[in-house]
Short mmCIF file of C-alpha atoms and ligand atoms in Angstrom, two decimals:
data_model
loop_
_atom_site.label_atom_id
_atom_site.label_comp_id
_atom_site.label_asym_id
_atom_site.label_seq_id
_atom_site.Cartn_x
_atom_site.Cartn_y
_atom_site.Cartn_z
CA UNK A 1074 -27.56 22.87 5.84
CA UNK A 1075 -28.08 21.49 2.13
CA UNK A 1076 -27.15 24.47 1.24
CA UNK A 1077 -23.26 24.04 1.69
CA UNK A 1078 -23.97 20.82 -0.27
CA UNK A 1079 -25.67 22.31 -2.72
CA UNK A 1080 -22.51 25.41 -2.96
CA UNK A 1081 -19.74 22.33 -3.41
CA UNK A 1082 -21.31 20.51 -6.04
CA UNK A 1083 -21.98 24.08 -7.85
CA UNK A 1084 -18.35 25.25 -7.44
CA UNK A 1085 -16.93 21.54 -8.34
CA UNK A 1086 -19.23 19.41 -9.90
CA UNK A 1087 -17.25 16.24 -10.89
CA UNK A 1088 -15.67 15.84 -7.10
CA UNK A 1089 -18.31 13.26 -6.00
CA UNK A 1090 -16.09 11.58 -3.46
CA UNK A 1091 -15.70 14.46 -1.45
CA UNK A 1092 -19.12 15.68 -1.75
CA UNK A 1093 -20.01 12.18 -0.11
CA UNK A 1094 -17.52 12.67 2.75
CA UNK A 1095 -18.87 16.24 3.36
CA UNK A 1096 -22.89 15.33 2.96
CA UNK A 1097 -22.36 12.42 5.95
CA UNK A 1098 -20.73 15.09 8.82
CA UNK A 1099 -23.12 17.94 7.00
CA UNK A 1100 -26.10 15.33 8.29
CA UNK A 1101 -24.56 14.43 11.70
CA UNK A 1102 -23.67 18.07 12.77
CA UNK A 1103 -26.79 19.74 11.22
CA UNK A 1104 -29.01 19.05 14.81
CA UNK A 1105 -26.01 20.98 16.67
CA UNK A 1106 -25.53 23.58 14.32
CA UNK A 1107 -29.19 24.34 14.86
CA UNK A 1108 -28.87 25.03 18.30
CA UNK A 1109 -25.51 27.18 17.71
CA UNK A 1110 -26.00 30.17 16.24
CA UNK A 1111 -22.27 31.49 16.76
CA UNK A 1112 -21.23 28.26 14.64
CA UNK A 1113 -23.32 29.40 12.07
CA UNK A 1114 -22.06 32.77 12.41
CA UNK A 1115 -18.80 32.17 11.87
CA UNK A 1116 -19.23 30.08 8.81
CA UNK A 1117 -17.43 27.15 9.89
CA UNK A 1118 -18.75 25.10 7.57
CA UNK A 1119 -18.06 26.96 4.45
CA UNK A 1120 -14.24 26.87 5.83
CA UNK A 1121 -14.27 23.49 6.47
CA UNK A 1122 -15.23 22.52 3.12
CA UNK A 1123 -12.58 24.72 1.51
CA UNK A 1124 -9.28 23.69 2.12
CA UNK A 1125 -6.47 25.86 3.56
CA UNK A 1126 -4.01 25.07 0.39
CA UNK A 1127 -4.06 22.79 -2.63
CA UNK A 1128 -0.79 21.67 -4.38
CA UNK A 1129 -1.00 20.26 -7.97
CA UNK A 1130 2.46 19.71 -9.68
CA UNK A 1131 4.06 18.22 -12.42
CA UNK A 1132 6.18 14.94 -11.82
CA UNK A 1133 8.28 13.95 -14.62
CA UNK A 1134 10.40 10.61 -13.87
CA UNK A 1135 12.33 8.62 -16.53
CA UNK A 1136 11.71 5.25 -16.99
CA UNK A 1137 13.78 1.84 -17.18
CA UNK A 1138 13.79 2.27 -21.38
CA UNK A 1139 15.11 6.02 -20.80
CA UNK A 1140 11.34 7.82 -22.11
CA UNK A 1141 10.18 10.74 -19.70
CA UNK A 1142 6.77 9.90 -18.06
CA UNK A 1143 4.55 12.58 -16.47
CA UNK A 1144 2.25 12.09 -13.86
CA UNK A 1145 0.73 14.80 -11.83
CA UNK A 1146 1.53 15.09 -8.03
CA UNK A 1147 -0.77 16.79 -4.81
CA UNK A 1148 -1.24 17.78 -1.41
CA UNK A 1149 -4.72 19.05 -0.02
CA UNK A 1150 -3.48 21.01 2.91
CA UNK A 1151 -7.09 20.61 4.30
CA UNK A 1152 -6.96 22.06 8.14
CA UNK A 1153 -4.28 23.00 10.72
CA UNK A 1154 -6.67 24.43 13.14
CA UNK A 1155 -5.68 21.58 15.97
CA UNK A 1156 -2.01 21.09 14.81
CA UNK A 1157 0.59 20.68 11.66
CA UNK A 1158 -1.28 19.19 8.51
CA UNK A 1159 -0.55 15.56 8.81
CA UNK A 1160 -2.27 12.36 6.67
CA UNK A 1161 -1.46 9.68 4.18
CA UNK A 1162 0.12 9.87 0.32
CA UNK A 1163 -1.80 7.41 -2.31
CA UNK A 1164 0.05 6.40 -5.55
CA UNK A 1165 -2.72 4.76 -7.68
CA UNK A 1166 -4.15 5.52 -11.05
CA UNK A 1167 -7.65 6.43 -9.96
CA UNK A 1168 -5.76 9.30 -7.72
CA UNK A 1169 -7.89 12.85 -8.77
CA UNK A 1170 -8.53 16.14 -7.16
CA UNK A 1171 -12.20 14.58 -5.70
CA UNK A 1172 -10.33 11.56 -4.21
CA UNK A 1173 -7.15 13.70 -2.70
CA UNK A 1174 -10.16 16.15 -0.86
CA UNK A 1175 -12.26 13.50 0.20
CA UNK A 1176 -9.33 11.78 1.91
CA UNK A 1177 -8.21 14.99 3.44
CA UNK A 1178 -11.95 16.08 4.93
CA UNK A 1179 -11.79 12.42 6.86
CA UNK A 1180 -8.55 13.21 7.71
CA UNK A 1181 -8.78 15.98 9.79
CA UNK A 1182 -11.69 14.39 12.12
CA UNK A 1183 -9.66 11.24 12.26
CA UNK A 1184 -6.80 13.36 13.16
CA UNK A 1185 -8.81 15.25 15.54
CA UNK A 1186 -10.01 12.09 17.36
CA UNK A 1187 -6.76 10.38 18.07
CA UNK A 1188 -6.63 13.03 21.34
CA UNK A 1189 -3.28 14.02 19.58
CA UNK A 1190 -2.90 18.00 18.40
CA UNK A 1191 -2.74 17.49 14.57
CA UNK A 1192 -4.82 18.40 10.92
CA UNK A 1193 -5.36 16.78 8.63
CA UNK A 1194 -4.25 16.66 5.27
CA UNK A 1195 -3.84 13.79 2.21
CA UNK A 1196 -2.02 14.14 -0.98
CA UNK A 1197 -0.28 11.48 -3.69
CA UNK A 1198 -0.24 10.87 -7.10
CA UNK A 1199 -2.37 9.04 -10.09
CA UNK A 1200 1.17 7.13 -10.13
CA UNK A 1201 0.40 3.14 -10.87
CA UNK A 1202 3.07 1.43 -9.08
CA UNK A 1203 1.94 -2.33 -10.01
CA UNK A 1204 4.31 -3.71 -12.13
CA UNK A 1205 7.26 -0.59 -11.95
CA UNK A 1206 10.84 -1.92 -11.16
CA UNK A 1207 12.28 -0.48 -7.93
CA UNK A 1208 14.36 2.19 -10.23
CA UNK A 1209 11.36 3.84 -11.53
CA UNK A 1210 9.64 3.34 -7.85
CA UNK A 1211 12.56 5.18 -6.83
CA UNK A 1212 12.98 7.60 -9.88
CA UNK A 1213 9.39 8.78 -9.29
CA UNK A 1214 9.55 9.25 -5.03
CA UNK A 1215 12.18 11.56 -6.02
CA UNK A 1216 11.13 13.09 -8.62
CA UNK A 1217 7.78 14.01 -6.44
CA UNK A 1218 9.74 15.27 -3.17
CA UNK A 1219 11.34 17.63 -5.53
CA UNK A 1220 8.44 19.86 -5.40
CA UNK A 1221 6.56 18.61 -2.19
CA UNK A 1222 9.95 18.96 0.12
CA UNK A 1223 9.65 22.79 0.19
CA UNK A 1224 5.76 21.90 1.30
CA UNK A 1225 6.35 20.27 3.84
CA UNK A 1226 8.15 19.86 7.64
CA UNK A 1227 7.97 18.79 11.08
CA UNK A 1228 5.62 21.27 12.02
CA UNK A 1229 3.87 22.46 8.91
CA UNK A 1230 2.78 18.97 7.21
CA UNK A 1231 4.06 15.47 7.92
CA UNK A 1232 3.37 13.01 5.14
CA UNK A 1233 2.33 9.13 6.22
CA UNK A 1234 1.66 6.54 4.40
CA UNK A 1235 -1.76 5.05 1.89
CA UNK A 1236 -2.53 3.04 -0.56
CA UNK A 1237 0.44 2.27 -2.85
CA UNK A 1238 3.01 3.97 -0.57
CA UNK A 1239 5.01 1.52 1.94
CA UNK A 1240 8.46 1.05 3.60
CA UNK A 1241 10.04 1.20 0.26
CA UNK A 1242 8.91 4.43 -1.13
CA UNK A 1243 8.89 6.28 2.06
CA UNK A 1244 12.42 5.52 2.38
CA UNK A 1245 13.18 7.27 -1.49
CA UNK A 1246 10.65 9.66 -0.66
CA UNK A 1247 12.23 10.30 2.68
CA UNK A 1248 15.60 9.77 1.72
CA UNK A 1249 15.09 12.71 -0.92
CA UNK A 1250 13.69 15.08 1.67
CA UNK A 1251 16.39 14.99 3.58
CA UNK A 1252 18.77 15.33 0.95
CA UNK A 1253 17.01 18.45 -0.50
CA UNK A 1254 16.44 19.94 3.12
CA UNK A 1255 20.28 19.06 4.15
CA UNK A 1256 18.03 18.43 7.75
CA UNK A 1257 16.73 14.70 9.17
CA UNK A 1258 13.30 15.85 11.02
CA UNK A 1259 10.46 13.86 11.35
CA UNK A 1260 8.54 15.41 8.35
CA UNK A 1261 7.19 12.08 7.36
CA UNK A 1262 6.33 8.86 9.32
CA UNK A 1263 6.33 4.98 8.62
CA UNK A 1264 9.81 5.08 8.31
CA UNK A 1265 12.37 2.15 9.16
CA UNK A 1266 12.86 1.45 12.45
CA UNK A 1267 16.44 2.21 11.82
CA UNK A 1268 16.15 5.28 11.30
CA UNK A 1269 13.13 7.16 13.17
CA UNK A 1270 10.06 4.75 12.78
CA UNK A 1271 8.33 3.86 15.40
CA UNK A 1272 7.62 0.19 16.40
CA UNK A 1273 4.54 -1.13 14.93
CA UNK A 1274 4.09 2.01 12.92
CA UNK A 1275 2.62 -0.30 9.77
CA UNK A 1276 0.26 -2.06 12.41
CA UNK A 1277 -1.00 1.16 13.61
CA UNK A 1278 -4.19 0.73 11.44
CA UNK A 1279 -5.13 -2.64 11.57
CA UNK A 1280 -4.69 -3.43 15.36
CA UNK A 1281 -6.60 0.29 15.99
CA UNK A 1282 -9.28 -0.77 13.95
CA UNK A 1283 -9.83 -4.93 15.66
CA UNK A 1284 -9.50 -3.16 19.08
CA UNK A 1285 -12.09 -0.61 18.05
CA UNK A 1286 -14.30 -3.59 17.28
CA UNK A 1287 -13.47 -5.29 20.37
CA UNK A 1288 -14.95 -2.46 22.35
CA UNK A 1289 -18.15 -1.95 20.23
CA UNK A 1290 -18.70 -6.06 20.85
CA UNK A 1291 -17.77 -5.40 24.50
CA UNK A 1292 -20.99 -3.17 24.71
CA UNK A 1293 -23.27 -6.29 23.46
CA UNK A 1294 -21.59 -8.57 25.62
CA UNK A 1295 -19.85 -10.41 23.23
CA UNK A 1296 -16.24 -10.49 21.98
CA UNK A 1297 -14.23 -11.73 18.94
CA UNK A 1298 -13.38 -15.21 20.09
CA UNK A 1299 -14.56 -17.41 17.29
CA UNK A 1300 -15.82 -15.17 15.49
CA UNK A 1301 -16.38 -15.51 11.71
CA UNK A 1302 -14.52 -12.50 9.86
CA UNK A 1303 -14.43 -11.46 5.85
CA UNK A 1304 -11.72 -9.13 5.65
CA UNK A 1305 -10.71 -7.23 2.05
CA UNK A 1306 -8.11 -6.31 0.92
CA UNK A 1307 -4.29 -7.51 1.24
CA UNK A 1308 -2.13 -4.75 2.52
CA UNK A 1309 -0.80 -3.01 5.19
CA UNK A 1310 -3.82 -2.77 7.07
CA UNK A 1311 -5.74 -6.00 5.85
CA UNK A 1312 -2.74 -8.04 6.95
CA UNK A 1313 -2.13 -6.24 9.90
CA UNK A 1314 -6.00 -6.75 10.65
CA UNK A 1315 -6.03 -9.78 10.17
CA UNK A 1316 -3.10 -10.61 12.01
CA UNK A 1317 -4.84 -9.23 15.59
CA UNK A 1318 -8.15 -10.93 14.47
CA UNK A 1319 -6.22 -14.35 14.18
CA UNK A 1320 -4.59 -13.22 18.03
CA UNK A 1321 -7.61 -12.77 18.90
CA UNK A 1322 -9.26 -16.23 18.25
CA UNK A 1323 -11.22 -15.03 15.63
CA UNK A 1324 -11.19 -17.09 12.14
CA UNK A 1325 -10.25 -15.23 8.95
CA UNK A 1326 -12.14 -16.44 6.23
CA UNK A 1327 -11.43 -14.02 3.23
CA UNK A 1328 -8.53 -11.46 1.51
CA UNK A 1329 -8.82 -9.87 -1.35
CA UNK A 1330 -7.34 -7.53 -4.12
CA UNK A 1331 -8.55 -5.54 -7.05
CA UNK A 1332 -8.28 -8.80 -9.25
CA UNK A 1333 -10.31 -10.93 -6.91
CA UNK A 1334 -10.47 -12.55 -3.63
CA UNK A 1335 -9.57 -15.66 -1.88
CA UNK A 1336 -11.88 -17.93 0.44
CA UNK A 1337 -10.53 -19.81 3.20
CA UNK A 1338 -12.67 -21.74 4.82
CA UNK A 1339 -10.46 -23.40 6.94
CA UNK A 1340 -9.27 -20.10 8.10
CA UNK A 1341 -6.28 -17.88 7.59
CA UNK A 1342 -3.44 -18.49 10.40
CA UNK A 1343 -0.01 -16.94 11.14
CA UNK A 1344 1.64 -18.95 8.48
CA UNK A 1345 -0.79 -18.19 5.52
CA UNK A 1346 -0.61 -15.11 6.29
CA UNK A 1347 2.99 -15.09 5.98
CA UNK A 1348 2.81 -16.42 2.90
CA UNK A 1349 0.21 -13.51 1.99
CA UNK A 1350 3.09 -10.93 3.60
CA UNK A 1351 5.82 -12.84 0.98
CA UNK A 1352 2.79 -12.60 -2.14
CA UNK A 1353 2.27 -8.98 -1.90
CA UNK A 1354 5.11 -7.50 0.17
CA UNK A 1355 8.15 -8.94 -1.40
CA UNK A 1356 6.81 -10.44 -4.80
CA UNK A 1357 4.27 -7.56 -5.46
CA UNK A 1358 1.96 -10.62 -6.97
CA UNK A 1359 -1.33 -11.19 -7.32
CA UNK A 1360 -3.47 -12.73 -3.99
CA UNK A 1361 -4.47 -15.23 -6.50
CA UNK A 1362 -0.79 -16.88 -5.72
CA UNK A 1363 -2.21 -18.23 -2.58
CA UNK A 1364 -4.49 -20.63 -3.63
CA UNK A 1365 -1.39 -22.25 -5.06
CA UNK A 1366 0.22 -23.16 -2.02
CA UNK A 1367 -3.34 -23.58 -0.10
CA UNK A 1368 -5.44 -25.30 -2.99
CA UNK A 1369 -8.48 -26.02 -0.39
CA UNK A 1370 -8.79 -22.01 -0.93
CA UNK A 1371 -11.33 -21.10 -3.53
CA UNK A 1372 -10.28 -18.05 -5.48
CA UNK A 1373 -12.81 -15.86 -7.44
CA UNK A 1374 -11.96 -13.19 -9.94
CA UNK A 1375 -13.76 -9.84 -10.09
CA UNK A 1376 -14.49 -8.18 -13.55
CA UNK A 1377 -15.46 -4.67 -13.83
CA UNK A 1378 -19.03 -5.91 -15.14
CA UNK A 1379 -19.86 -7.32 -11.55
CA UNK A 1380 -22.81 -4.35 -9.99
CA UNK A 1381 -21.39 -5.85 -6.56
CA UNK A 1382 -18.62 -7.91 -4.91
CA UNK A 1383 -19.22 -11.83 -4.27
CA UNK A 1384 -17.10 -11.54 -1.04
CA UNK A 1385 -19.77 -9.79 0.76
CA UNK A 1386 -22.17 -12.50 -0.13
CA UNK A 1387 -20.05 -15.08 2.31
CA UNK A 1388 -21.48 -15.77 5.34
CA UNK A 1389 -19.82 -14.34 8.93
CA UNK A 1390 -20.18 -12.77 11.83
CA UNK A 1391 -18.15 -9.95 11.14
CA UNK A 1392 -17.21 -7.95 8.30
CA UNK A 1393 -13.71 -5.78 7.73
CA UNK A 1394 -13.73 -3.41 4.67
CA UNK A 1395 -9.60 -2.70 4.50
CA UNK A 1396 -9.54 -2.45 0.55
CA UNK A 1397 -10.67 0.76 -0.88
CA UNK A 1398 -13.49 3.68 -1.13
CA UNK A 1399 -16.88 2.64 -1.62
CA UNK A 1400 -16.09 -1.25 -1.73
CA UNK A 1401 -19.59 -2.18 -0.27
CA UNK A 1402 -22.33 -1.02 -2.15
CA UNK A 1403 -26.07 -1.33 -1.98
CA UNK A 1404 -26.55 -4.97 -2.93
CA UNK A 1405 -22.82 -6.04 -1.06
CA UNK A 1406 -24.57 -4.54 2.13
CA UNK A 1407 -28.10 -6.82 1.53
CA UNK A 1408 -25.70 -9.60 1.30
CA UNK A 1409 -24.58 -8.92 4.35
CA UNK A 1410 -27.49 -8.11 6.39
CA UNK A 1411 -29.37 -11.39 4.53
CA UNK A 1412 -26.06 -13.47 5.91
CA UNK A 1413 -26.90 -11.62 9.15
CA UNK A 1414 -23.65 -9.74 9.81
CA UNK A 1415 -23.02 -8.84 13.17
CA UNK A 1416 -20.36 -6.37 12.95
CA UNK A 1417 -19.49 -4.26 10.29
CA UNK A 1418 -15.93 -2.41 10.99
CA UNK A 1419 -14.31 0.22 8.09
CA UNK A 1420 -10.49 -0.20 7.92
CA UNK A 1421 -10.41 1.53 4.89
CA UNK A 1422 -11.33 5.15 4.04
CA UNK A 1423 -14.92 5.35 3.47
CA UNK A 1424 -15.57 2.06 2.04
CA UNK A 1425 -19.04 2.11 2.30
CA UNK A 1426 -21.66 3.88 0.32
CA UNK A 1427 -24.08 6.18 2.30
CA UNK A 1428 -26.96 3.66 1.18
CA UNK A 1429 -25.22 0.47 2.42
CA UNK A 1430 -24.25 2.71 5.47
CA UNK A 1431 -28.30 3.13 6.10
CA UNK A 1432 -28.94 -0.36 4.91
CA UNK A 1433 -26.53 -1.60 7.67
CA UNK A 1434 -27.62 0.93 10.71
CA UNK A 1435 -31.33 0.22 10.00
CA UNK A 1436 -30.84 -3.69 11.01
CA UNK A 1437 -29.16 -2.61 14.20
CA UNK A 1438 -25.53 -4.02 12.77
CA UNK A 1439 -22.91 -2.72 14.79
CA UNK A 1440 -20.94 -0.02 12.64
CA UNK A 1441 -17.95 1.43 13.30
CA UNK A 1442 -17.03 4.41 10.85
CA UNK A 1443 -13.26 4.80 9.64
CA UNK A 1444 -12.61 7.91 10.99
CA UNK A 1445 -12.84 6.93 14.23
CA UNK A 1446 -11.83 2.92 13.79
CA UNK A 1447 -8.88 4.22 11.07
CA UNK A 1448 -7.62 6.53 14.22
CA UNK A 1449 -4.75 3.82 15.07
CA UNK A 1450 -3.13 4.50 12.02
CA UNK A 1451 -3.49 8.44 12.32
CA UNK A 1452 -2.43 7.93 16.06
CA UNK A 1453 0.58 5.91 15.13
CA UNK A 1454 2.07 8.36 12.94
CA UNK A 1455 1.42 10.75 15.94
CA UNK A 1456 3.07 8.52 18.27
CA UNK A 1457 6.24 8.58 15.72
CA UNK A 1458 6.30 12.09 15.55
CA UNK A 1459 6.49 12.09 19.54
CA UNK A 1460 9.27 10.08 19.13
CA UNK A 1461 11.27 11.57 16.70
CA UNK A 1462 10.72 15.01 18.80
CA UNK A 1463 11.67 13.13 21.82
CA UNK A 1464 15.01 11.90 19.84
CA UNK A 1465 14.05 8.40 21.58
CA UNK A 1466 12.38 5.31 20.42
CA UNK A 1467 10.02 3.22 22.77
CA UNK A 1468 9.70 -0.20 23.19
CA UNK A 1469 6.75 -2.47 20.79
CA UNK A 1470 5.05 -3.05 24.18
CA UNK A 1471 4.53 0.65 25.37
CA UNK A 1472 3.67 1.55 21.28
CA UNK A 1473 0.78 -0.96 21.85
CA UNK A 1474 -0.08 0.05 24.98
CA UNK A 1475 -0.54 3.77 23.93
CA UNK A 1476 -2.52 2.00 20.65
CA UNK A 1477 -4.56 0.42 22.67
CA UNK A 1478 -5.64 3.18 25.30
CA UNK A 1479 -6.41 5.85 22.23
CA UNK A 1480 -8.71 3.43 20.81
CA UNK A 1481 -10.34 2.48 24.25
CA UNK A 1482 -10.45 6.22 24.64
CA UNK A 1483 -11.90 6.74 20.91
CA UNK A 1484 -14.54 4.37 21.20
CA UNK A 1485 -15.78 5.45 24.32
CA UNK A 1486 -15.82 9.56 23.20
CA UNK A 1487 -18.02 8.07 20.41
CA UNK A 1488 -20.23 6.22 22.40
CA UNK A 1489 -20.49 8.89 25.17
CA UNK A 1490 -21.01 12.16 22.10
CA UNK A 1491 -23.97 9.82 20.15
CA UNK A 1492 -26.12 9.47 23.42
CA UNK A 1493 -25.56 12.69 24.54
CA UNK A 1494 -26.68 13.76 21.14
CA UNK A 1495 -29.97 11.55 21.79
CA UNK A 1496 -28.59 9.24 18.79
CA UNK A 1497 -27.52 5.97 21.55
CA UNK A 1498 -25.22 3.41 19.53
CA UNK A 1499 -24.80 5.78 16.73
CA UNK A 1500 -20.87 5.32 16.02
CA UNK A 1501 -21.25 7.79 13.08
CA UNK A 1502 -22.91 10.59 14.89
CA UNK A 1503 -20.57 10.16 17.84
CA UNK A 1504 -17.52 10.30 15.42
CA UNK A 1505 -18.80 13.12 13.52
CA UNK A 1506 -20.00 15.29 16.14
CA UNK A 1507 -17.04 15.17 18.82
CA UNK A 1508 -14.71 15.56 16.06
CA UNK A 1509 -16.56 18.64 14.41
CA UNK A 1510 -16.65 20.42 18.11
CA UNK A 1511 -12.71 19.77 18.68
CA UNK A 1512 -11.85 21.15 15.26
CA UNK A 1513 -14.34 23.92 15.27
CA UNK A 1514 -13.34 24.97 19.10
CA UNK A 1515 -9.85 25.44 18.05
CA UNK A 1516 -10.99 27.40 14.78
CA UNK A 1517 -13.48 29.51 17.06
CA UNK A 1518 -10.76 30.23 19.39
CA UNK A 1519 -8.34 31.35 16.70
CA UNK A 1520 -10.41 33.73 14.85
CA UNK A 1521 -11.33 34.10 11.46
CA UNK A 1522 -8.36 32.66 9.60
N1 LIG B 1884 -3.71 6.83 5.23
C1 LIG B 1884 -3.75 6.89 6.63
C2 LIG B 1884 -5.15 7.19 7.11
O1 LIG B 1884 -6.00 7.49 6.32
C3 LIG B 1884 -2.75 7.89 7.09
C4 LIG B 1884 -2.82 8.15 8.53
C5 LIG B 1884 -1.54 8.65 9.12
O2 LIG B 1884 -0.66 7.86 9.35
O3 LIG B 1884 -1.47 9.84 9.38
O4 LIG B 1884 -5.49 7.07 8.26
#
């Protein structure tokens, strides 16, 4: 099976994100594929690694001194084999065609374990919203639904939200649709609760990803009471992390952003993290800020130079990755095993390197992969779009309640596929493997299309 790894990096070379996403289901499914001919047959694979469509478009947007900016838009359309493309937009600068597929591949299993009938898709934009005013925010969301709306739809592709893309620009970005479509359908989800959002829609992430890691502690006897937690990161799904660890009874020692982190040892509560909400939320500041208001907080910068990142090297129980791709490296993953890290949980796409991945498993830490702890967010926006459909809105009690089964429900289907695939306790394998047989059921049942 190296051979379809060896065929993407010959066709596209510089995409080494999404070669990493493909190479770690390649090595999980390879043991099945051996033993299914008819898989191999119908070269599932080599579709599966090709998306169905890419979109790459120009988005020019004025700016508040009146000069025309370009910055170039997509959409990686990457499966619809179990339903409509749905996954997250990203506006940051390091946004590229690599990033886009890589995000889309982990999509559609993440998608595909949420027990909801969707694909998986991702798209956005090498946009850098730090420091815009609202205007150009706004000036740019429509600028880029002015190609994606005829993209996109209710059932064809619903966008959600990712890094850099919140309440505020899926309301231009929405708002835009709708005006171009002259129709108000649930084509994208996080939106207000106003108008179509779902209840807890922003917490769908976060809360998925604690009560993912309550289970997998549940299965060593243990829970998160007390527990010691370094979460990075400080947006929608750090916060909203954090928030459930705090409900929990766990103690939140750490945040963090791509200037540097902040180390609480007294622990983050409700309030602080308010404050946090108010930092990067409302003031779009720096997570610096809070060790003005909370001065026993240590703050540490990060420079480029640094080969890894000193908030893995504090000691806890239990560690939350909710910044970024590939935020735990080699040496960030010795720290943790050296600190003897318990539980190692991915809130963010793939934020850990394959080698920290191995470093981690071989000390028996308990990992939990992000496409099957991420599936709260994925199942949110599915819940939304069941409400939308529906034309009804439920309650934040029966929103949680649904959370809470599909990650019961997730975790177990993980648990159950990895020792059934003589891999016991192997949350990667588990993910991997029950996601690659839904997806590639549907595909084998549809024919060759
Ligand atoms: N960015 C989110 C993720 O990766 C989007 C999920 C969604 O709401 O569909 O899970």
């Amino acid at each position: 099976m190296t051979a379809i790894l060896e065929q993407i990096k010959t066709v596209d070379p510089q995409e080494t994100e999404f070669h990493q996403a493909v190479k770690e289901l390649v090595e999980s499914v390879t043991p099945l594929l051996a033993q299914t001919p008819e898989y191999v047959m119908a070269g599932v694979l080599e579709r599966l690694v090709e998306p169905e469509r890419v979109l790459s478009f120009r988005v020019p947007w004025v700016d508040d001194r009146g000069k025309v900016q370009v910055n170039r838009g997509y959409r990686v359309e990457m499966s619809s084999a179990v339903g409509p493309y749905k996954g997250g937009l990203r506006f940051h600068p390091s946004v590229n065609l690599s990033i886009m597929k890589f995000m889309a591949f982990e999509q559609v299993f993440k998608n595909a374990l949420t027990t909801m009938p969707l694909g998986g898709a991702a798209g956005g934009s090498n946009f850098d919203p730090k420091g815009k005013s609202d205007e150009e925010i706004m000036r740019f969301c429509q600028a880029f639904m002015g190609e994606l709306h005829r993209h996109i739809g209710p059932s064809t592709d619903i966008l959600a939200a990712d890094i850099g893309v919140g309440a505020r620009e899926v309301g231009y970005l929405f708002g835009m649709y709708r005006r171009l479509r002259n129709e108000f359908t649930g084509a994208m989800t996080g939106k207000g609760t106003g108008w179509g959002g779902s209840l807890m829609r922003p917490q769908g992430a976060g809360y998925g990803c604690v009560y993912f890691a309550q289970e997998m502690l549940a299965t060593r006897k243990t829970s998160l009471a007390k527990k010691t937690c370094l979460v990075s990161g400080a947006g929608n799904v750090a916060q909203s992390t954090v928030e459930k660890l705090i409900e929990l009874g766990a103690r939140v020692l750490t945040l963090s952003d791509s200037s540097g982190f902040i180390y609480d040892g007294e622990g983050i509560d409700m309030e602080k993290l308010a404050h946090v909400r108010l930092i990067k939320n409302v003031r779009r500041g720096r997570i610096e800020e809070y060790v003005e208001k909370y001065p026993q907080a240590i703050y540490t910068p990060l420079t480029a130079d640094m080969e890894s990142n000193p908030l893995w090297r504090n000691r806890a129980d239990c560690a939350f990755p909710c910044a970024t791709q590939n935020e735990i490296n080699e040496p960030d993953a010795y720290h943790l095993i050296n600190n003897n890290i318990k539980l190692v949980v991915e809130g963010a796409s793939m934020p850990c390197t394959p080698r920290a991945i191995e470093i981690l498993m071989g000390k028996r830490t308990l990992f939990g992969p992000n496409k099957a702890t991420g599936a709260g967010g994925a199942a949110l926006s599915g819940l939304e779009m069941a409400q939308n459909n529906m034309r009804l809105s439920w309650t934040r009690a029966e929103v949680d309640e649904r959370l809470q089964l599909i990650m019961k429900e997730v975790h177990q289907t993980c648990l159950d596929t990895a020792a059934r695939h003589g891999t016991p306790g192997n949350y990667i394998n588990g993910a991997n493997i029950a996601a690659f047989n839904k997806v590639v059921s549907a595909m084998q049942d549809q024919g060759v299309v």
